[in-house]
Coordinates of C-alpha atoms in Angstrom, one line a residue:
X1 CA 92.5 104.4 132.3
X2 CA 95.8 102.5 132.8
X3 CA 98.5 103.4 130.3
X4 CA 99.8 100.6 128.2
X5 CA 103.7 100.6 128.1
X6 CA 105.2 100.8 124.7
X7 CA 106.0 97.4 123.2
X8 CA 109.5 96.1 122.6
X9 CA 111.3 92.8 121.6
X10 CA 110.4 90.3 124.3
X11 CA 112.9 87.9 125.9
X12 CA 111.8 85.0 128.1
X13 CA 112.8 82.7 131.0
X14 CA 113.1 79.2 129.5
X15 CA 111.2 76.4 131.3
X16 CA 113.6 73.4 131.6
X17 CA 112.5 69.8 132.0
X18 CA 114.9 67.2 133.2
X19 CA 115.0 63.9 131.4
X20 CA 116.9 60.6 131.9
X21 CA 117.9 60.9 128.2
X22 CA 118.9 64.6 128.4
X23 CA 122.2 66.3 128.7
X24 CA 124.0 69.6 129.4
X25 CA 124.4 70.6 125.7
X26 CA 122.7 74.0 126.1
X27 CA 125.6 75.2 128.2
X28 CA 127.5 75.5 124.9
X29 CA 125.1 78.3 124.0
X30 CA 126.0 80.2 127.1
X31 CA 123.0 79.0 129.1
X32 CA 123.2 78.8 132.9
X33 CA 121.2 75.7 133.6
X34 CA 119.4 75.5 136.9
X35 CA 120.3 73.1 139.7
X36 CA 123.1 70.7 140.2
X37 CA 125.6 69.9 137.4
X38 CA 124.4 66.3 137.5
X39 CA 120.9 67.2 136.3
X40 CA 120.3 66.2 132.7
X41 CA 117.9 68.5 130.8
X42 CA 116.1 67.2 127.8
X43 CA 113.8 70.1 126.9
X44 CA 113.6 73.8 127.2
X45 CA 110.3 75.6 126.4
X46 CA 111.4 79.0 125.1
X47 CA 108.3 81.2 125.0
X48 CA 107.2 81.3 128.7
X49 CA 107.2 84.3 130.9
X50 CA 108.8 87.6 129.8
X51 CA 112.0 88.4 131.6
X52 CA 112.9 91.9 130.3
X53 CA 111.5 95.4 130.4
X54 CA 108.3 96.6 131.8
X55 CA 106.4 93.4 131.1
X56 CA 108.8 91.1 133.0
X57 CA 107.0 88.3 134.8
X58 CA 104.0 88.3 132.4
X59 CA 103.2 85.1 130.6
X60 CA 103.2 85.5 126.8
X61 CA 99.4 84.7 126.6
X62 CA 98.7 87.7 128.8
X63 CA 100.9 89.9 126.7
X64 CA 99.0 88.8 123.6
X65 CA 95.7 89.5 125.3
X66 CA 96.9 93.0 126.3
X67 CA 98.5 94.1 123.0
X68 CA 96.6 92.1 120.4
X69 CA 97.4 93.4 116.9
X70 CA 100.4 95.5 118.0
X71 CA 102.2 92.3 118.9
X72 CA 100.5 89.7 116.6
X73 CA 99.8 91.8 113.5
X74 CA 97.4 90.0 111.1
X75 CA 97.8 86.8 113.1
X76 CA 95.8 88.2 116.0
X77 CA 92.4 87.1 114.7
X78 CA 93.7 83.7 113.5
X79 CA 94.9 82.1 116.7
X80 CA 92.5 83.3 119.4
X81 CA 94.9 84.8 121.7
X82 CA 97.4 81.9 121.7
X83 CA 100.8 82.0 120.1
X84 CA 100.6 79.7 117.1
X85 CA 104.0 77.9 117.5
X86 CA 105.9 76.0 120.1
X87 CA 109.6 76.8 120.3
X88 CA 111.9 74.4 122.2
X89 CA 115.5 73.2 122.5
X90 CA 115.8 69.4 122.8
X91 CA 119.0 67.9 124.1
X92 CA 119.4 64.2 123.4
X93 CA 122.3 63.0 125.6
X94 CA 121.2 59.5 124.8
X95 CA 118.9 58.1 122.1
X96 CA 115.3 59.4 122.4
X97 CA 112.1 57.3 122.1
X98 CA 110.6 56.9 118.7
X99 CA 107.4 59.0 118.6
X100 CA 104.6 60.0 116.2
X101 CA 103.0 63.5 116.3
X102 CA 100.0 64.7 114.2
X103 CA 101.5 68.1 113.6
X104 CA 104.3 69.4 111.5
X105 CA 107.6 70.4 113.1
X106 CA 111.2 71.2 112.1
X107 CA 114.6 70.5 113.7
X108 CA 117.5 72.8 113.3
X109 CA 120.7 70.9 114.4
X110 CA 122.4 73.2 116.9
X111 CA 125.1 70.6 117.7
X112 CA 125.9 67.0 116.9
X113 CA 128.6 64.7 118.0
X114 CA 130.6 62.9 115.2
X115 CA 128.5 60.1 113.7
X116 CA 125.2 61.4 115.2
X117 CA 121.9 60.6 113.5
X118 CA 118.2 61.3 113.7
X119 CA 115.4 58.9 112.8
X120 CA 113.0 60.3 110.2
X121 CA 110.2 58.0 109.2
X122 CA 109.8 54.3 108.5
X123 CA 112.0 52.5 106.1
X124 CA 109.8 52.1 103.0
X125 CA 111.4 48.6 102.4
X126 CA 109.9 47.3 105.7
X127 CA 106.3 46.1 106.0
X128 CA 103.9 47.0 108.8
X129 CA 104.1 43.4 110.0
X130 CA 107.9 43.6 110.3
X131 CA 107.7 47.0 112.1
X132 CA 105.2 45.7 114.6
X133 CA 107.2 42.5 115.2
X134 CA 110.5 44.4 115.8
X135 CA 108.8 46.7 118.4
X136 CA 107.0 43.9 120.2
X137 CA 110.2 41.8 120.3
X138 CA 112.1 44.8 121.8
X139 CA 114.9 44.2 119.3
X140 CA 116.9 47.4 119.1
X141 CA 118.7 46.4 115.9
X142 CA 115.5 45.4 114.0
X143 CA 113.7 48.5 115.1
X144 CA 116.6 50.7 113.8
X145 CA 116.4 48.8 110.5
X146 CA 112.8 49.7 110.2
X147 CA 113.6 53.4 110.4
X148 CA 115.1 55.9 108.0
X149 CA 118.5 56.7 109.7
X150 CA 119.7 60.1 108.7
X151 CA 123.2 61.4 109.6
X152 CA 123.3 65.0 110.8
X153 CA 125.7 67.8 111.4
X154 CA 125.4 71.3 112.9
X155 CA 123.6 73.7 110.6
X156 CA 121.3 71.0 109.1
X157 CA 117.6 71.6 109.2
X158 CA 115.0 68.9 108.8
X159 CA 111.2 69.2 108.3
X160 CA 109.1 66.5 109.9
X161 CA 105.7 66.1 108.3
X162 CA 102.8 65.4 110.6
X163 CA 102.4 61.7 111.2
X164 CA 106.0 60.9 110.5
X165 CA 107.7 58.8 113.2
X166 CA 110.8 60.4 114.5
X167 CA 113.5 60.4 117.2
X168 CA 116.8 62.1 118.0
X169 CA 119.9 59.9 118.2
X170 CA 122.4 60.4 121.0
X171 CA 124.5 63.5 121.1
X172 CA 122.2 65.8 119.2
X173 CA 120.9 69.2 120.3
X174 CA 118.1 70.8 118.2
X175 CA 116.0 73.9 118.1
X176 CA 112.4 72.6 117.5
X177 CA 109.7 74.7 115.8
X178 CA 106.4 72.9 116.0
X179 CA 102.7 73.5 115.7
X180 CA 100.7 73.1 118.9
X181 CA 98.7 69.9 119.2
X182 CA 98.2 66.7 121.1
X183 CA 101.2 65.1 122.8
X184 CA 103.3 62.5 120.9
X185 CA 102.4 58.8 120.8
X186 CA 105.4 56.7 121.7
X187 CA 106.2 53.8 119.4
X188 CA 109.5 52.5 120.9
X189 CA 111.5 53.5 124.0
X190 CA 114.7 51.6 123.4
X191 CA 114.0 49.6 126.5
X192 CA 111.5 47.2 128.0
X193 CA 108.5 46.7 125.8
X194 CA 105.3 47.9 127.5
X195 CA 102.4 45.9 126.3
X196 CA 100.0 48.5 127.6
X197 CA 101.3 51.2 125.3
X198 CA 99.1 52.2 122.4
X199 CA 101.3 51.0 119.6
X200 CA 98.4 50.2 117.3
X201 CA 97.1 53.8 117.5
X202 CA 100.6 55.1 116.8
X203 CA 101.1 52.8 113.9
X204 CA 97.7 53.8 112.4
X205 CA 98.7 57.4 112.6
X206 CA 102.3 57.0 111.3
X207 CA 102.7 57.3 107.5
X208 CA 104.2 54.4 105.7
X209 CA 106.2 55.1 103.6
X210 CA 107.2 58.5 104.9
X211 CA 106.1 61.5 102.9
X212 CA 108.5 63.3 100.5
X213 CA 109.5 66.5 102.3
X214 CA 112.0 67.9 99.8
X215 CA 109.6 70.6 98.8
X216 CA 109.6 71.9 102.4
X217 CA 113.4 71.8 102.7
X218 CA 114.2 73.5 99.4
X219 CA 117.0 75.9 100.5
X220 CA 117.6 79.3 98.9
X221 CA 120.3 81.8 99.6
X222 CA 120.6 85.6 99.4
X223 CA 124.0 87.2 100.1
X224 CA 124.7 90.9 100.6
X225 CA 127.8 92.7 101.7
X226 CA 126.9 92.6 105.4
X227 CA 124.0 90.2 105.6
X228 CA 123.3 86.7 104.4
X229 CA 119.9 85.0 104.5
X230 CA 119.5 81.3 104.0
X231 CA 115.9 79.9 103.8
X232 CA 115.9 76.5 105.5
X233 CA 112.3 75.3 105.7
X234 CA 109.0 76.6 104.5
X235 CA 105.5 75.1 105.0
X236 CA 102.0 76.7 105.3
X237 CA 102.4 77.3 109.1
X238 CA 106.0 78.6 109.5
X239 CA 109.1 79.6 107.7
X240 CA 112.7 79.3 109.1
X241 CA 115.6 81.3 107.8
X242 CA 119.2 81.6 109.0
X243 CA 120.5 85.2 109.2
X244 CA 124.1 86.1 109.4
X245 CA 125.0 89.7 109.9
X246 CA 128.4 91.4 110.2
X247 CA 129.8 93.2 113.3
X248 CA 129.2 96.9 113.3
X249 CA 126.3 96.7 110.8
X250 CA 122.9 98.3 111.5
X251 CA 119.6 97.8 109.7
X252 CA 115.9 98.6 110.1
X253 CA 113.7 95.7 111.0
X254 CA 111.0 95.6 108.3
X255 CA 108.3 93.2 109.7
X256 CA 104.6 93.7 109.7
X257 CA 104.1 90.4 111.6
X258 CA 105.6 88.8 114.7
X259 CA 109.0 87.0 114.3
X260 CA 110.9 84.7 116.6
X261 CA 114.7 85.1 116.8
X262 CA 116.8 82.2 118.2
X263 CA 120.3 83.7 118.6
X264 CA 123.0 81.1 117.8
X265 CA 126.1 83.3 118.0
X266 CA 127.1 86.9 118.6
X267 CA 125.4 89.8 120.3
X268 CA 123.7 93.1 119.5
X269 CA 121.0 95.6 120.3
X270 CA 117.5 96.5 119.0
X271 CA 116.2 100.0 119.3
X272 CA 112.4 99.6 119.2
X273 CA 111.7 103.2 118.1
X274 CA 108.4 103.0 120.1
X275 CA 109.7 104.9 123.2
X276 CA 110.7 101.6 124.9
X277 CA 114.3 101.2 126.0
X278 CA 116.9 99.5 123.8
X279 CA 117.0 95.7 124.1
X280 CA 120.4 93.9 124.3
X281 CA 120.5 90.3 123.0
X282 CA 123.2 87.6 122.9
X283 CA 123.9 84.0 122.0
X284 CA 121.5 81.5 123.6
X285 CA 118.5 83.9 123.8
X286 CA 115.1 83.5 122.2
X287 CA 113.2 86.7 121.4
X288 CA 109.8 87.5 120.0
X289 CA 109.8 90.6 117.8
X290 CA 106.4 92.4 117.8
X291 CA 104.6 93.1 114.5
X292 CA 104.5 96.9 115.2
X293 CA 107.8 98.4 116.3
X294 CA 107.9 101.5 114.2
X295 CA 111.3 102.0 112.5
X296 CA 113.1 99.6 114.8
X297 CA 116.8 99.1 114.2
X298 CA 119.1 96.1 114.9
X299 CA 122.8 96.8 115.5
X300 CA 125.5 94.2 115.9
X301 CA 128.4 94.3 118.3
X302 CA 129.8 91.1 116.9
X303 CA 129.3 88.9 113.9
X304 CA 125.9 87.4 114.7
X305 CA 123.8 84.4 113.6
X306 CA 120.2 83.8 114.4
X307 CA 117.3 81.7 113.2
X308 CA 114.3 83.8 112.2
X309 CA 110.9 82.1 112.3
X310 CA 108.0 83.9 110.5
X311 CA 104.6 83.1 109.1
X312 CA 104.3 82.6 105.3
X313 CA 100.5 83.4 105.3
X314 CA 101.3 87.0 106.3
X315 CA 103.3 89.1 103.9
X316 CA 106.7 90.3 105.2
X317 CA 109.8 92.0 103.9
X318 CA 112.9 89.7 104.3
X319 CA 115.7 91.0 106.5
X320 CA 118.4 91.2 103.9

């Protein structure tokens, strides 16, 4: 019988995709982007193959299959061996196409140039006829008038209800948390109108007017002497909190479910208390914290900020 190595916080090799509309914004997080400096990257898929410890080189799906409940907790039987969320960075060097997706997602604004915007649903003052005409006329100004234009700044977090048309404006980098599902349907590419595109299908899917999402973006804030927790987004499928913890502080990790950490600033270590070696983390990394780590402890070498993504349908003790 082959021994199963003790589990520990997993780090990953991001999978980058170059896009004409992309940029180099992830370098600001300390990322060493592959290839020539002229390559513009639009997307980074974060949960690919493990790159640390004894499981290095293993795809996440294989690790889930091997460890089951130890990694996934009570989510194990719910998602049939697949991780239930997609985690990406998206870097819009220029304005992105307007798309519609069936599934919920959230955008945390990592960076944004002055005056940057996102597009978040159709303008309720516009009719379906006006929207269709603007798209088919390839009129940039009229299309923008048909959308809800939302100014953004770093630290904002926006929930995008399924079937809401959306796009990133130029100069915005986001961390995207999304439910897996079918690919997006493109409504408008800010370029030559393509009569073969399935605009009617996308318009049928898109909600007009856009749904009220304030209930999902209802922020709350818990402040302690060394730790601050800000709840950013909560829906049935995922919850996003922003954690700030002071340099030199240590605390047990209280989870009984998997959690994703996206490290936005600082550095520290996690002692898994499972017999595995200590894991070092830093700004720009994404980690998956297993459900069962024993009395694991996080310790900070610097003031550190990370996004913590958990699953509301599974009970958990907040890290505060």
